[in-house]
Amino acid sequence: MKNLVLYSFYTIIIAWCCASCAKNVTTVEGNIGSEWSGKTIYLQLINEEKMIPEIIDSTTIHEGHFFFEQQAREPQTALLSIVDQHKAVWTSQFILEKGDIKIIGNEQGGVRISGTPNNELLQEYLNHWYVPFNKMKQISNEVSRLEKVGQLTSAVYDSLDRISSGYMREMRLLALEFVKENINTPAGRSQVMEIVGLPERLLVEIPEKADSVSLRHPLVRQIVKRVNTYNAVAVGKTYQDAIVLDVQNQEAHLSDYMGQGKYVLIDFWASWCKPCCAEMPELKRLYDQYKQQGFEIIGISLEQDKDSWKAKIEELQMDWPQLLDVKEEAARKYVVGAIPHTVLIDPSGVIIAKNLRGKELEEKIAQSIKSND
């Protein structure tokens, strides 16, 4: 009887341990179609510091099915991939986390991810993301078809490319909204790569919403750094000084041209930038009209060819001070993502407007000068 009791006790303990162990297991089971049968599928984790996938397991696909079992770990962005001749021919991103994860392929080449909280959240986002993605894919196929039959003209290509670019923007904005709403989840952080290249003005909410865990993510840290730089030159902030070169190839500072009771327009441009050069006659008109009333322009060119720069200054009769940002120090400090780019600074050194042009710029200059009288 005593042995029976001990046996029952140990049976319960073993069963409890097994159940406990089972809870700490992650399984990934999928069916992606029989056409992949016999291929090796790799399970990879994304190294967040290097932002590269690292293989942790592999298996062979049988009749479209595959199965992985892993010891449970903290949720992490993962990839499944099939490689042919050193090139990935099929991939699927998901979150590797505790639980039973299901990945089912569809006829469009996408997948349905389910089984765990973060993957359900990720799939909800992908349901929306795949709409513009599939439309963009259709355009790509149409371009290939037209090219094959010799009917891809420049006009047709440009038209299709504009439409495709629109879908790409839609995908990035969907990713942005998803990350902003879910930055503090593994699912949300898995999509930061999709938005890290967006303009800083669209990313300002990310640092505000990120918790301590998210702020340790390398790409989130990168966004925080960029947003901080962007905020440092926001309207209402004091201008940032920078070292540049003048037309005599002598070192100069932006601070040399600030103050002196003047409103200063910093105009980032380049001799090769057609939109920049197209705006110069209007800038010259404003300069001639308001220079005696306390208005100054500082041209900062982003190029290496000094001869082309000087020739364009002479050609366009740009009579205001011209500087060369060879090391792009000023461009970095003022977060110049594209040119032309303008920054209007008041006599006290405070930024009062950015990227105004034409009528809006003239109205701001006239209003500012009048209010300063």
XYZ file of C-alpha atoms in Angstrom:
373
model
C 0.000 0.000 0.000
C 2.852 2.352 0.919
C 4.593 1.631 -2.392
C 1.344 2.248 -4.251
C 0.936 5.623 -2.548
C 4.538 6.561 -3.376
C 4.043 5.413 -6.957
C 0.919 7.530 -7.278
C 2.714 10.499 -5.740
C 5.659 10.253 -8.150
C 3.272 9.759 -11.062
C 1.527 13.009 -10.162
C 4.864 14.836 -9.812
C 6.100 13.534 -13.176
C 2.814 14.428 -14.853
C 2.950 17.915 -13.344
C 6.543 18.388 -14.513
C 5.667 17.214 -18.013
C 2.713 19.578 -18.151
C 4.913 22.385 -16.918
C 7.558 21.581 -19.525
C 4.921 21.459 -22.243
C 3.898 24.999 -21.415
C 7.448 26.162 -22.137
C 7.504 24.787 -25.660
C 6.984 26.663 -28.904
C 5.716 24.786 -31.931
C 5.556 26.128 -35.465
C 3.398 24.079 -37.792
C 2.568 25.001 -41.351
C 1.233 24.041 -44.748
C 2.448 26.179 -47.639
C 1.587 24.003 -50.625
C 2.807 20.751 -52.138
C 4.971 22.560 -54.720
C 7.528 23.063 -51.938
C 7.666 19.380 -50.978
C 11.187 18.068 -50.594
C 12.627 21.541 -50.019
C 14.442 22.543 -46.854
C 12.752 25.261 -44.831
C 14.837 27.281 -42.384
C 13.743 28.801 -39.089
C 15.632 32.031 -38.434
C 15.685 34.648 -35.697
C 16.347 38.304 -36.474
C 19.471 39.532 -34.699
C 18.229 42.955 -33.580
C 21.702 44.446 -33.187
C 22.869 43.460 -36.675
C 19.369 43.308 -38.228
C 20.188 40.057 -40.012
C 18.509 36.620 -39.833
C 20.356 33.783 -38.088
C 19.397 30.147 -38.680
C 18.419 28.228 -35.547
C 16.741 25.168 -37.104
C 15.701 23.544 -40.376
C 13.493 20.721 -41.592
C 12.268 19.140 -44.823
C 8.825 19.933 -46.193
C 6.629 16.837 -46.703
C 3.550 17.242 -48.910
C 3.516 20.949 -48.122
C 3.743 20.419 -44.360
C 6.515 21.351 -41.939
C 6.916 21.322 -38.157
C 9.355 22.883 -35.693
C 9.554 22.538 -31.924
C 11.630 24.925 -29.841
C 12.178 25.651 -26.192
C 10.045 28.698 -25.418
C 11.870 32.023 -25.288
C 11.037 35.701 -25.085
C 9.013 36.773 -28.143
C 11.289 37.595 -31.046
C 10.891 38.423 -34.729
C 11.493 35.307 -36.816
C 11.592 34.236 -40.437
C 10.776 31.070 -42.280
C 12.637 30.821 -45.567
C 13.230 28.451 -48.444
C 16.522 28.950 -50.259
C 17.423 27.944 -53.798
C 20.972 28.497 -55.076
C 21.778 30.800 -52.165
C 18.708 32.949 -52.845
C 15.539 33.082 -50.741
C 12.611 32.042 -52.953
C 9.980 32.040 -50.195
C 9.894 33.847 -46.855
C 7.399 34.554 -44.116
C 7.847 36.750 -41.071
C 6.208 35.960 -37.746
C 6.787 36.204 -33.996
C 8.454 33.220 -32.346
C 6.863 33.005 -28.907
C 5.471 30.459 -26.469
C 2.517 28.534 -27.833
C 1.390 26.673 -30.931
C 1.879 28.794 -34.037
C 0.107 27.941 -37.283
C 1.253 29.205 -40.690
C -0.965 28.399 -43.655
C -0.155 29.497 -47.214
C -2.664 30.896 -49.696
C -2.965 31.014 -53.472
C -1.581 34.578 -53.656
C 1.718 33.492 -52.120
C 0.921 34.990 -48.723
C 0.259 33.237 -45.430
C -2.208 33.225 -42.562
C -0.495 33.314 -39.152
C -2.375 32.342 -36.009
C -2.169 30.627 -32.641
C -0.518 33.171 -30.333
C -1.365 36.762 -29.299
C 1.415 38.552 -31.162
C 0.903 36.549 -34.328
C -2.832 37.201 -34.274
C -2.057 40.920 -33.931
C 0.494 40.770 -36.737
C -1.946 38.946 -39.006
C -4.622 41.578 -38.418
C -2.177 44.188 -39.724
C -1.094 42.013 -42.662
C -4.713 41.616 -43.761
C -4.701 45.346 -44.560
C -1.087 45.482 -45.772
C -1.562 42.754 -48.380
C -4.257 44.788 -50.209
C -1.857 47.425 -51.653
C 0.959 44.847 -51.774
C -0.999 42.541 -54.080
C -1.995 45.489 -56.281
C 1.650 46.519 -56.536
C 2.546 42.924 -57.373
C -0.025 42.943 -60.195
C 1.562 46.081 -61.632
C 4.997 44.460 -61.481
C 3.645 41.445 -63.366
C 2.053 43.747 -65.949
C 5.359 45.563 -66.475
C 7.091 42.219 -67.039
C 4.378 41.125 -69.480
C 4.507 44.337 -71.506
C 8.297 44.232 -71.598
C 8.240 40.642 -72.849
C 5.949 41.495 -75.793
C 7.754 44.743 -76.590
C 4.922 47.071 -75.579
C 6.502 48.764 -72.556
C 6.911 52.384 -73.639
C 8.442 55.062 -71.410
C 5.051 56.712 -70.967
C 3.385 53.451 -69.939
C 6.237 52.590 -67.577
C 6.135 56.036 -65.922
C 2.368 55.773 -65.466
C 2.563 52.309 -63.904
C 5.526 53.364 -61.763
C 3.538 56.295 -60.312
C 0.662 53.978 -59.453
C 3.045 51.457 -57.894
C 4.726 54.203 -55.852
C 1.311 55.170 -54.519
C 0.725 51.631 -53.288
C 4.197 51.611 -51.714
C 3.375 54.804 -49.804
C 0.108 53.246 -48.669
C 1.982 50.190 -47.350
C 4.441 52.353 -45.427
C 1.696 54.455 -43.895
C -0.143 51.292 -42.831
C 3.089 50.105 -41.209
C 3.523 53.492 -39.520
C 0.049 53.425 -37.974
C 0.525 49.828 -36.839
C 3.866 50.598 -35.187
C 2.536 53.747 -33.500
C -0.388 51.813 -32.030
C 1.628 48.713 -31.078
C 5.217 49.880 -30.526
C 5.327 48.241 -27.101
C 4.505 44.769 -28.412
C 6.814 42.325 -30.222
C 4.422 42.433 -33.190
C 4.662 46.211 -33.410
C 8.442 46.252 -33.070
C 8.743 43.635 -35.824
C 7.601 46.268 -38.342
C 9.916 49.113 -37.298
C 12.218 48.222 -40.203
C 9.391 49.194 -42.574
C 9.184 52.762 -41.247
C 12.719 53.645 -40.207
C 13.342 55.413 -43.528
C 10.274 57.648 -43.328
C 10.662 61.425 -42.819
C 11.225 62.482 -39.226
C 8.019 64.552 -39.151
C 6.056 61.294 -39.456
C 8.011 59.560 -36.692
C 7.724 62.074 -33.854
C 5.166 59.987 -31.932
C 7.368 56.882 -31.782
C 9.752 58.106 -29.022
C 6.782 59.494 -27.073
C 4.972 56.152 -27.051
C 7.912 53.753 -26.699
C 8.419 52.110 -23.291
C 11.777 51.154 -21.771
C 11.843 47.798 -23.585
C 11.088 49.351 -26.972
C 13.692 52.069 -26.438
C 16.365 49.362 -26.276
C 15.530 48.199 -29.800
C 18.359 49.386 -32.133
C 16.032 50.747 -34.820
C 13.852 52.509 -32.256
C 17.013 54.083 -30.820
C 17.877 55.228 -34.335
C 14.444 56.801 -34.747
C 14.747 58.528 -31.353
C 18.094 60.028 -32.364
C 16.699 61.298 -35.666
C 13.564 62.727 -34.061
C 15.645 64.490 -31.403
C 17.715 66.106 -34.156
C 14.535 67.051 -36.002
C 12.969 68.564 -32.876
C 16.119 70.584 -32.200
C 15.450 72.623 -35.355
C 11.655 72.744 -35.114
C 9.778 76.026 -35.408
C 10.244 77.881 -32.130
C 13.746 76.511 -31.463
C 17.014 78.447 -31.697
C 18.985 77.933 -34.897
C 21.890 75.465 -34.945
C 25.347 76.702 -35.872
C 27.406 74.773 -38.434
C 30.804 75.009 -40.099
C 30.762 75.521 -43.886
C 32.963 77.003 -46.645
C 32.530 80.370 -48.341
C 33.210 81.166 -52.014
C 36.866 81.883 -51.187
C 37.122 78.337 -49.796
C 37.532 79.745 -46.293
C 35.883 78.214 -43.235
C 32.767 80.049 -42.115
C 30.059 79.630 -39.487
C 26.331 80.138 -39.885
C 26.481 82.257 -36.749
C 28.563 84.794 -38.709
C 25.414 85.702 -40.644
C 22.799 85.557 -37.896
C 21.439 88.336 -35.717
C 22.399 91.838 -36.864
C 18.701 92.726 -36.681
C 17.847 90.699 -39.775
C 15.463 87.959 -40.775
C 17.592 85.262 -42.390
C 16.373 82.677 -44.880
C 18.661 79.645 -45.105
C 18.175 78.133 -48.564
C 19.601 74.634 -49.059
C 20.137 74.007 -52.774
C 22.557 72.629 -55.397
C 23.513 73.600 -58.938
C 22.279 70.229 -60.239
C 18.848 70.597 -58.567
C 16.402 71.825 -61.237
C 13.582 72.720 -58.787
C 16.093 74.703 -56.718
C 17.333 76.682 -59.701
C 13.775 77.256 -60.924
C 12.992 79.038 -57.634
C 15.994 81.379 -57.747
C 14.355 84.172 -59.809
C 11.582 84.411 -57.189
C 14.110 84.385 -54.335
C 16.094 87.096 -56.095
C 12.947 89.216 -56.428
C 12.218 88.811 -52.694
C 15.830 89.582 -51.822
C 15.886 92.763 -53.903
C 12.520 93.868 -52.495
C 13.190 93.255 -48.801
C 16.970 93.406 -48.296
C 16.845 97.057 -47.257
C 14.151 96.205 -44.692
C 16.202 93.686 -42.738
C 15.957 90.538 -44.866
C 18.911 88.309 -45.755
C 19.308 85.037 -47.626
C 22.071 82.515 -46.985
C 22.499 79.967 -49.760
C 23.957 76.622 -48.654
C 24.831 74.292 -51.500
C 25.016 70.527 -51.061
C 27.583 69.516 -53.661
C 31.241 68.754 -54.210
C 31.800 70.422 -57.598
C 32.894 73.935 -56.679
C 33.248 75.080 -60.288
C 29.648 74.146 -61.157
C 28.501 75.798 -57.942
C 30.268 79.098 -58.679
C 29.145 79.078 -62.314
C 25.504 78.631 -61.305
C 25.754 81.439 -58.731
C 26.961 83.782 -61.474
C 24.447 82.533 -64.033
C 21.456 83.036 -61.716
C 22.812 86.332 -60.320
C 22.531 85.163 -56.725
C 23.769 88.285 -54.933
C 23.335 87.005 -51.386
C 26.003 85.123 -49.361
C 26.761 81.652 -50.713
C 28.212 78.800 -48.655
C 29.221 75.239 -49.443
C 28.282 72.355 -47.126
C 30.962 69.918 -48.305
C 30.797 67.753 -45.179
C 26.976 68.081 -44.995
C 27.198 69.206 -41.374
C 24.523 71.852 -41.859
C 22.301 69.448 -43.808
C 22.472 66.900 -40.981
C 21.749 69.450 -38.278
C 18.763 70.841 -40.165
C 17.539 67.368 -41.210
C 17.555 68.163 -44.917
C 16.020 65.117 -46.583
C 15.435 66.790 -49.948
C 16.141 70.102 -51.659
C 15.084 72.838 -52.005
C 14.777 73.194 -48.235
C 14.363 76.538 -46.481
C 14.529 77.728 -42.874
C 13.452 81.245 -41.856
C 15.111 82.656 -38.721
C 14.175 85.845 -36.873
C 16.633 88.498 -35.576
C 16.838 86.761 -32.184
C 17.949 83.493 -33.800
C 14.639 81.648 -33.433
C 13.312 79.500 -36.273
C 9.922 80.908 -37.302
C 9.121 78.924 -40.484
C 10.349 76.040 -42.616
C 9.924 75.140 -46.267
C 7.772 78.089 -47.268
C 7.787 79.047 -50.939
C 6.262 81.550 -53.313
C 3.365 83.585 -51.963
C 3.465 81.944 -48.513
C 7.131 82.851 -48.086
C 6.606 86.455 -49.192
C 3.635 86.888 -46.859
C 5.651 85.503 -43.924
C 8.601 87.799 -44.658
C 6.402 90.888 -45.054
C 4.387 90.091 -41.929
C 7.521 89.423 -39.839
C 9.280 92.605 -40.933
C 6.151 94.673 -40.280
C 5.652 93.211 -36.801
C 9.287 93.952 -35.966
C 9.024 97.653 -36.818
